[in-house]
């Protein structure tokens, strides 16, 4: 390790090590998989934590969209019920179907998270 005297840096201790061509290529590939462009940041993260988790949040975005739809439908039904003092059976079935989709999505997310291990 090399300590740089007088440096006004957050990280003033320099760590240097060497890799061969195959190792350098493997580091590059893993950086791309983790979608990290800064090699120092990648190596620091791997040294300190030993792993990097990159989450695919597309299921969460889908669930948020389903939740938004269900909330919108519920608000429309509540408004109609307040105006007409009645609720249509088709509205209730629509809500039930939306909530069923929402729960399926939540369960899929939880199953996916259960697979993430340290």
Short mmCIF file of N, CA and C in Angstrom, two decimals:
data_model
loop_
_atom_site.label_atom_id
_atom_site.label_comp_id
_atom_site.label_asym_id
_atom_site.label_seq_id
_atom_site.Cartn_x
_atom_site.Cartn_y
_atom_site.Cartn_z
N UNK A 1 0.85 -1.18 0.00
CA UNK A 1 0.00 0.00 0.00
C UNK A 1 0.89 1.23 0.00
N UNK A 2 0.42 2.22 -0.67
CA UNK A 2 1.17 3.47 -0.79
C UNK A 2 0.32 4.60 -0.22
N UNK A 3 0.86 5.29 0.77
CA UNK A 3 0.17 6.44 1.35
C UNK A 3 0.75 7.69 0.71
N UNK A 4 -0.12 8.51 0.15
CA UNK A 4 0.32 9.73 -0.52
C UNK A 4 0.23 10.88 0.47
N UNK A 5 1.39 11.37 0.95
CA UNK A 5 1.36 12.44 1.96
C UNK A 5 0.85 13.75 1.37
N UNK A 6 0.13 14.50 2.19
CA UNK A 6 -0.34 15.81 1.79
C UNK A 6 -1.53 15.80 0.84
N UNK A 7 -2.01 14.64 0.46
CA UNK A 7 -3.15 14.55 -0.45
C UNK A 7 -4.43 14.91 0.31
N UNK A 8 -5.27 15.70 -0.32
CA UNK A 8 -6.56 16.08 0.26
C UNK A 8 -7.64 15.24 -0.41
N UNK A 9 -7.51 13.92 -0.31
CA UNK A 9 -8.45 13.01 -0.93
C UNK A 9 -9.21 12.26 0.15
N UNK A 10 -10.39 11.82 -0.21
CA UNK A 10 -11.16 10.98 0.71
C UNK A 10 -10.43 9.66 0.92
N UNK A 11 -9.86 9.15 -0.15
CA UNK A 11 -9.10 7.89 -0.10
C UNK A 11 -7.64 8.21 -0.43
N UNK A 12 -6.82 8.33 0.59
CA UNK A 12 -5.42 8.72 0.39
C UNK A 12 -4.47 7.53 0.34
N UNK A 13 -4.98 6.33 0.58
CA UNK A 13 -4.13 5.13 0.56
C UNK A 13 -4.33 4.42 -0.77
N UNK A 14 -3.25 4.24 -1.49
CA UNK A 14 -3.31 3.62 -2.81
C UNK A 14 -2.95 2.14 -2.69
N UNK A 15 -3.75 1.30 -3.28
CA UNK A 15 -3.51 -0.14 -3.31
C UNK A 15 -3.25 -0.53 -4.76
N UNK A 16 -2.14 -1.21 -4.99
CA UNK A 16 -1.77 -1.59 -6.35
C UNK A 16 -1.59 -3.10 -6.40
N UNK A 17 -2.12 -3.74 -7.44
CA UNK A 17 -1.87 -5.16 -7.66
C UNK A 17 -1.92 -5.43 -9.15
N UNK A 18 -1.39 -6.56 -9.56
CA UNK A 18 -1.28 -6.90 -10.96
C UNK A 18 -2.13 -8.12 -11.29
N UNK A 19 -2.66 -8.15 -12.50
CA UNK A 19 -3.41 -9.30 -13.01
C UNK A 19 -2.86 -9.67 -14.38
N UNK A 20 -3.13 -10.91 -14.80
CA UNK A 20 -2.71 -11.29 -16.15
C UNK A 20 -3.83 -10.94 -17.14
N UNK A 21 -3.61 -11.21 -18.42
CA UNK A 21 -4.59 -10.82 -19.45
C UNK A 21 -5.94 -11.50 -19.26
N UNK A 22 -5.91 -12.78 -18.90
CA UNK A 22 -7.18 -13.50 -18.70
C UNK A 22 -7.96 -12.91 -17.53
N UNK A 23 -7.26 -12.61 -16.45
CA UNK A 23 -7.93 -12.03 -15.29
C UNK A 23 -8.47 -10.64 -15.61
N UNK A 24 -7.72 -9.86 -16.37
CA UNK A 24 -8.18 -8.53 -16.76
C UNK A 24 -9.44 -8.63 -17.61
N UNK A 25 -9.47 -9.60 -18.51
CA UNK A 25 -10.66 -9.80 -19.36
C UNK A 25 -11.85 -10.23 -18.52
N UNK A 26 -11.61 -11.11 -17.55
CA UNK A 26 -12.68 -11.57 -16.66
C UNK A 26 -13.23 -10.40 -15.83
N UNK A 27 -12.35 -9.56 -15.34
CA UNK A 27 -12.79 -8.37 -14.59
C UNK A 27 -13.67 -7.50 -15.48
N UNK A 28 -13.23 -7.30 -16.72
CA UNK A 28 -13.98 -6.46 -17.67
C UNK A 28 -15.37 -7.06 -17.92
N UNK A 29 -15.44 -8.38 -18.12
CA UNK A 29 -16.72 -9.05 -18.38
C UNK A 29 -17.66 -8.91 -17.18
N UNK A 30 -17.11 -9.10 -15.98
CA UNK A 30 -17.94 -9.01 -14.78
C UNK A 30 -18.41 -7.58 -14.54
N UNK A 31 -17.56 -6.61 -14.88
CA UNK A 31 -17.98 -5.21 -14.77
C UNK A 31 -19.15 -4.93 -15.70
N UNK A 32 -19.08 -5.46 -16.92
CA UNK A 32 -20.17 -5.26 -17.88
C UNK A 32 -21.45 -5.89 -17.38
N UNK A 33 -21.34 -7.11 -16.82
CA UNK A 33 -22.53 -7.79 -16.28
C UNK A 33 -23.15 -6.98 -15.14
N UNK A 34 -22.30 -6.35 -14.34
CA UNK A 34 -22.79 -5.55 -13.21
C UNK A 34 -23.16 -4.13 -13.65
N UNK A 35 -22.92 -3.83 -14.92
CA UNK A 35 -23.20 -2.50 -15.47
C UNK A 35 -22.45 -1.40 -14.71
N UNK A 36 -21.17 -1.69 -14.42
CA UNK A 36 -20.30 -0.73 -13.75
C UNK A 36 -19.17 -0.40 -14.70
N UNK A 37 -18.94 0.88 -14.92
CA UNK A 37 -17.92 1.32 -15.89
C UNK A 37 -16.60 1.69 -15.22
N UNK A 38 -16.63 2.05 -13.96
CA UNK A 38 -15.45 2.49 -13.25
C UNK A 38 -14.76 1.28 -12.61
N UNK A 39 -13.58 0.92 -13.14
CA UNK A 39 -12.89 -0.28 -12.66
C UNK A 39 -12.51 -0.16 -11.19
N UNK A 40 -12.03 1.00 -10.76
CA UNK A 40 -11.66 1.17 -9.35
C UNK A 40 -12.87 0.97 -8.44
N UNK A 41 -14.01 1.53 -8.83
CA UNK A 41 -15.22 1.37 -8.01
C UNK A 41 -15.64 -0.09 -7.95
N UNK A 42 -15.54 -0.78 -9.09
CA UNK A 42 -15.92 -2.20 -9.14
C UNK A 42 -15.00 -3.02 -8.23
N UNK A 43 -13.70 -2.83 -8.38
CA UNK A 43 -12.74 -3.61 -7.60
C UNK A 43 -12.88 -3.30 -6.11
N UNK A 44 -13.05 -2.02 -5.76
CA UNK A 44 -13.23 -1.64 -4.36
C UNK A 44 -14.47 -2.32 -3.78
N UNK A 45 -15.58 -2.30 -4.53
CA UNK A 45 -16.82 -2.92 -4.06
C UNK A 45 -16.64 -4.43 -3.86
N UNK A 46 -15.95 -5.06 -4.80
CA UNK A 46 -15.74 -6.50 -4.70
C UNK A 46 -14.81 -6.85 -3.53
N UNK A 47 -13.80 -6.05 -3.31
CA UNK A 47 -12.87 -6.31 -2.21
C UNK A 47 -13.57 -6.11 -0.87
N UNK A 48 -14.34 -5.05 -0.73
CA UNK A 48 -14.96 -4.74 0.55
C UNK A 48 -16.17 -5.63 0.86
N UNK A 49 -16.99 -5.88 -0.15
CA UNK A 49 -18.24 -6.63 0.09
C UNK A 49 -18.19 -8.06 -0.41
N UNK A 50 -17.34 -8.33 -1.37
CA UNK A 50 -17.21 -9.68 -1.89
C UNK A 50 -18.23 -10.04 -2.95
N UNK A 51 -19.21 -9.21 -3.17
CA UNK A 51 -20.21 -9.48 -4.19
C UNK A 51 -20.93 -8.20 -4.57
N UNK A 52 -21.53 -8.23 -5.74
CA UNK A 52 -22.36 -7.11 -6.19
C UNK A 52 -23.69 -7.71 -6.64
N UNK A 53 -24.79 -7.18 -6.14
CA UNK A 53 -26.11 -7.66 -6.54
C UNK A 53 -26.73 -6.62 -7.44
N UNK A 54 -27.11 -7.05 -8.61
CA UNK A 54 -27.80 -6.16 -9.55
C UNK A 54 -29.21 -6.71 -9.71
N UNK A 55 -30.18 -5.97 -9.27
CA UNK A 55 -31.56 -6.44 -9.28
C UNK A 55 -32.29 -6.03 -10.54
N UNK A 56 -33.07 -6.97 -11.06
CA UNK A 56 -33.97 -6.67 -12.17
C UNK A 56 -35.30 -6.26 -11.55
N UNK A 57 -35.63 -5.00 -11.65
CA UNK A 57 -36.83 -4.48 -10.98
C UNK A 57 -38.04 -4.40 -11.91
N UNK A 58 -37.99 -5.09 -13.05
CA UNK A 58 -39.11 -5.03 -13.99
C UNK A 58 -40.39 -5.59 -13.36
N UNK A 59 -40.26 -6.63 -12.53
CA UNK A 59 -41.44 -7.18 -11.86
C UNK A 59 -42.03 -6.17 -10.88
N UNK A 60 -41.17 -5.44 -10.20
CA UNK A 60 -41.64 -4.43 -9.25
C UNK A 60 -42.36 -3.31 -10.00
N UNK A 61 -41.78 -2.88 -11.15
CA UNK A 61 -42.44 -1.84 -11.95
C UNK A 61 -43.81 -2.32 -12.44
N UNK A 62 -43.90 -3.60 -12.83
CA UNK A 62 -45.18 -4.14 -13.28
C UNK A 62 -46.20 -4.14 -12.13
N UNK A 63 -45.72 -4.49 -10.94
CA UNK A 63 -46.61 -4.51 -9.79
C UNK A 63 -47.09 -3.09 -9.45
N UNK A 64 -46.21 -2.12 -9.54
CA UNK A 64 -46.60 -0.74 -9.27
C UNK A 64 -47.65 -0.28 -10.28
N UNK A 65 -47.48 -0.69 -11.54
CA UNK A 65 -48.47 -0.34 -12.56
C UNK A 65 -49.82 -0.99 -12.25
N UNK A 66 -49.79 -2.27 -11.86
CA UNK A 66 -51.03 -2.96 -11.50
C UNK A 66 -51.69 -2.29 -10.29
N UNK A 67 -50.89 -1.90 -9.32
CA UNK A 67 -51.42 -1.24 -8.13
C UNK A 67 -52.04 0.10 -8.50
N UNK A 68 -51.39 0.82 -9.40
CA UNK A 68 -51.92 2.10 -9.87
C UNK A 68 -53.27 1.90 -10.57
N UNK A 69 -53.34 0.88 -11.42
CA UNK A 69 -54.60 0.58 -12.12
C UNK A 69 -55.71 0.23 -11.13
N UNK A 70 -55.38 -0.62 -10.16
CA UNK A 70 -56.38 -1.03 -9.18
C UNK A 70 -56.86 0.16 -8.36
N UNK A 71 -55.93 1.02 -7.98
CA UNK A 71 -56.30 2.21 -7.21
C UNK A 71 -57.19 3.13 -8.02
N UNK A 72 -56.86 3.30 -9.29
CA UNK A 72 -57.66 4.14 -10.17
C UNK A 72 -59.07 3.57 -10.31
N UNK A 73 -59.16 2.27 -10.52
CA UNK A 73 -60.47 1.62 -10.64
C UNK A 73 -61.29 1.79 -9.35
N UNK A 74 -60.63 1.61 -8.22
CA UNK A 74 -61.32 1.75 -6.94
C UNK A 74 -61.83 3.18 -6.76
N UNK A 75 -61.02 4.15 -7.12
CA UNK A 75 -61.45 5.56 -7.02
C UNK A 75 -62.64 5.84 -7.92
N UNK A 76 -62.64 5.29 -9.14
CA UNK A 76 -63.77 5.49 -10.05
C UNK A 76 -65.04 4.87 -9.49
N UNK A 77 -64.90 3.68 -8.93
CA UNK A 77 -66.08 3.00 -8.36
C UNK A 77 -66.60 3.77 -7.14
N UNK A 78 -65.68 4.25 -6.30
CA UNK A 78 -66.09 5.02 -5.12
C UNK A 78 -66.82 6.30 -5.55
N UNK A 79 -66.30 6.94 -6.58
CA UNK A 79 -66.94 8.18 -7.07
C UNK A 79 -68.35 7.87 -7.58
N UNK A 80 -68.47 6.80 -8.38
CA UNK A 80 -69.78 6.42 -8.91
C UNK A 80 -70.73 6.03 -7.78
N UNK A 81 -70.22 5.30 -6.78
CA UNK A 81 -71.07 4.88 -5.66
C UNK A 81 -71.56 6.10 -4.89
N UNK A 82 -70.71 7.09 -4.72
CA UNK A 82 -71.13 8.31 -4.02
C UNK A 82 -72.16 9.09 -4.82
N UNK A 83 -72.02 9.07 -6.15
CA UNK A 83 -72.95 9.81 -6.99
C UNK A 83 -74.29 9.09 -7.13
N UNK A 84 -74.26 7.78 -7.35
CA UNK A 84 -75.49 7.04 -7.65
C UNK A 84 -76.01 6.21 -6.48
N UNK A 85 -75.20 6.09 -5.42
CA UNK A 85 -75.54 5.26 -4.25
C UNK A 85 -75.71 3.78 -4.62
N UNK A 86 -75.02 3.34 -5.71
CA UNK A 86 -75.05 1.92 -6.06
C UNK A 86 -73.72 1.53 -6.71
N UNK A 87 -73.43 0.23 -6.63
CA UNK A 87 -72.19 -0.31 -7.22
C UNK A 87 -72.58 -1.45 -8.14
N UNK A 88 -71.96 -1.48 -9.31
CA UNK A 88 -72.24 -2.55 -10.26
C UNK A 88 -71.42 -3.79 -9.94
N UNK A 89 -72.04 -4.94 -10.15
CA UNK A 89 -71.36 -6.21 -9.90
C UNK A 89 -70.13 -6.35 -10.80
N UNK A 90 -70.22 -5.84 -12.03
CA UNK A 90 -69.08 -5.94 -12.96
C UNK A 90 -67.88 -5.14 -12.44
N UNK A 91 -68.16 -4.02 -11.75
CA UNK A 91 -67.07 -3.23 -11.17
C UNK A 91 -66.34 -4.03 -10.07
N UNK A 92 -67.11 -4.71 -9.26
CA UNK A 92 -66.53 -5.51 -8.17
C UNK A 92 -65.69 -6.64 -8.77
N UNK A 93 -66.20 -7.30 -9.81
CA UNK A 93 -65.45 -8.39 -10.45
C UNK A 93 -64.16 -7.87 -11.08
N UNK A 94 -64.23 -6.67 -11.65
CA UNK A 94 -63.03 -6.03 -12.21
C UNK A 94 -61.98 -5.80 -11.13
N UNK A 95 -62.43 -5.27 -10.01
CA UNK A 95 -61.51 -5.03 -8.90
C UNK A 95 -60.89 -6.33 -8.40
N UNK A 96 -61.71 -7.36 -8.27
CA UNK A 96 -61.21 -8.64 -7.81
C UNK A 96 -60.15 -9.20 -8.77
N UNK A 97 -60.40 -9.08 -10.06
CA UNK A 97 -59.44 -9.56 -11.06
C UNK A 97 -58.13 -8.78 -10.98
N UNK A 98 -58.25 -7.46 -10.82
CA UNK A 98 -57.05 -6.63 -10.70
C UNK A 98 -56.25 -6.97 -9.45
N UNK A 99 -56.93 -7.17 -8.34
CA UNK A 99 -56.23 -7.50 -7.10
C UNK A 99 -55.60 -8.90 -7.18
N UNK A 100 -56.26 -9.81 -7.89
CA UNK A 100 -55.68 -11.14 -8.07
C UNK A 100 -54.37 -11.04 -8.86
N UNK A 101 -54.36 -10.25 -9.93
CA UNK A 101 -53.13 -10.02 -10.70
C UNK A 101 -52.05 -9.38 -9.83
N UNK A 102 -52.46 -8.45 -9.01
CA UNK A 102 -51.53 -7.76 -8.13
C UNK A 102 -50.88 -8.74 -7.15
N UNK A 103 -51.69 -9.61 -6.56
CA UNK A 103 -51.15 -10.60 -5.62
C UNK A 103 -50.24 -11.60 -6.32
N UNK A 104 -50.60 -12.01 -7.53
CA UNK A 104 -49.74 -12.93 -8.29
C UNK A 104 -48.38 -12.29 -8.53
N UNK A 105 -48.39 -11.01 -8.89
CA UNK A 105 -47.13 -10.30 -9.14
C UNK A 105 -46.32 -10.17 -7.86
N UNK A 106 -46.98 -9.87 -6.75
CA UNK A 106 -46.28 -9.76 -5.46
C UNK A 106 -45.65 -11.10 -5.07
N UNK A 107 -46.37 -12.18 -5.28
CA UNK A 107 -45.84 -13.50 -4.96
C UNK A 107 -44.64 -13.84 -5.85
N UNK A 108 -44.70 -13.47 -7.13
CA UNK A 108 -43.58 -13.71 -8.04
C UNK A 108 -42.35 -12.95 -7.58
N UNK A 109 -42.55 -11.73 -7.13
CA UNK A 109 -41.42 -10.92 -6.64
C UNK A 109 -40.83 -11.56 -5.38
N UNK A 110 -41.67 -11.99 -4.47
CA UNK A 110 -41.19 -12.62 -3.25
C UNK A 110 -40.45 -13.92 -3.54
N UNK A 111 -40.95 -14.71 -4.50
CA UNK A 111 -40.23 -15.93 -4.89
C UNK A 111 -38.85 -15.60 -5.45
N UNK A 112 -38.78 -14.55 -6.27
CA UNK A 112 -37.50 -14.13 -6.83
C UNK A 112 -36.54 -13.66 -5.77
N UNK A 113 -37.05 -12.89 -4.81
CA UNK A 113 -36.19 -12.41 -3.73
C UNK A 113 -35.71 -13.55 -2.85
N UNK A 114 -36.52 -14.57 -2.68
CA UNK A 114 -36.12 -15.72 -1.87
C UNK A 114 -34.94 -16.46 -2.49
N UNK A 115 -34.78 -16.33 -3.81
CA UNK A 115 -33.66 -17.00 -4.50
C UNK A 115 -32.34 -16.25 -4.33
N UNK A 116 -32.42 -14.97 -3.95
CA UNK A 116 -31.20 -14.16 -3.80
C UNK A 116 -30.53 -14.58 -2.51
N UNK A 117 -29.34 -15.04 -2.64
CA UNK A 117 -28.57 -15.48 -1.46
C UNK A 117 -27.23 -14.78 -1.44
N UNK A 118 -26.72 -14.64 -0.27
CA UNK A 118 -25.42 -14.00 -0.14
C UNK A 118 -24.31 -14.98 -0.38
#
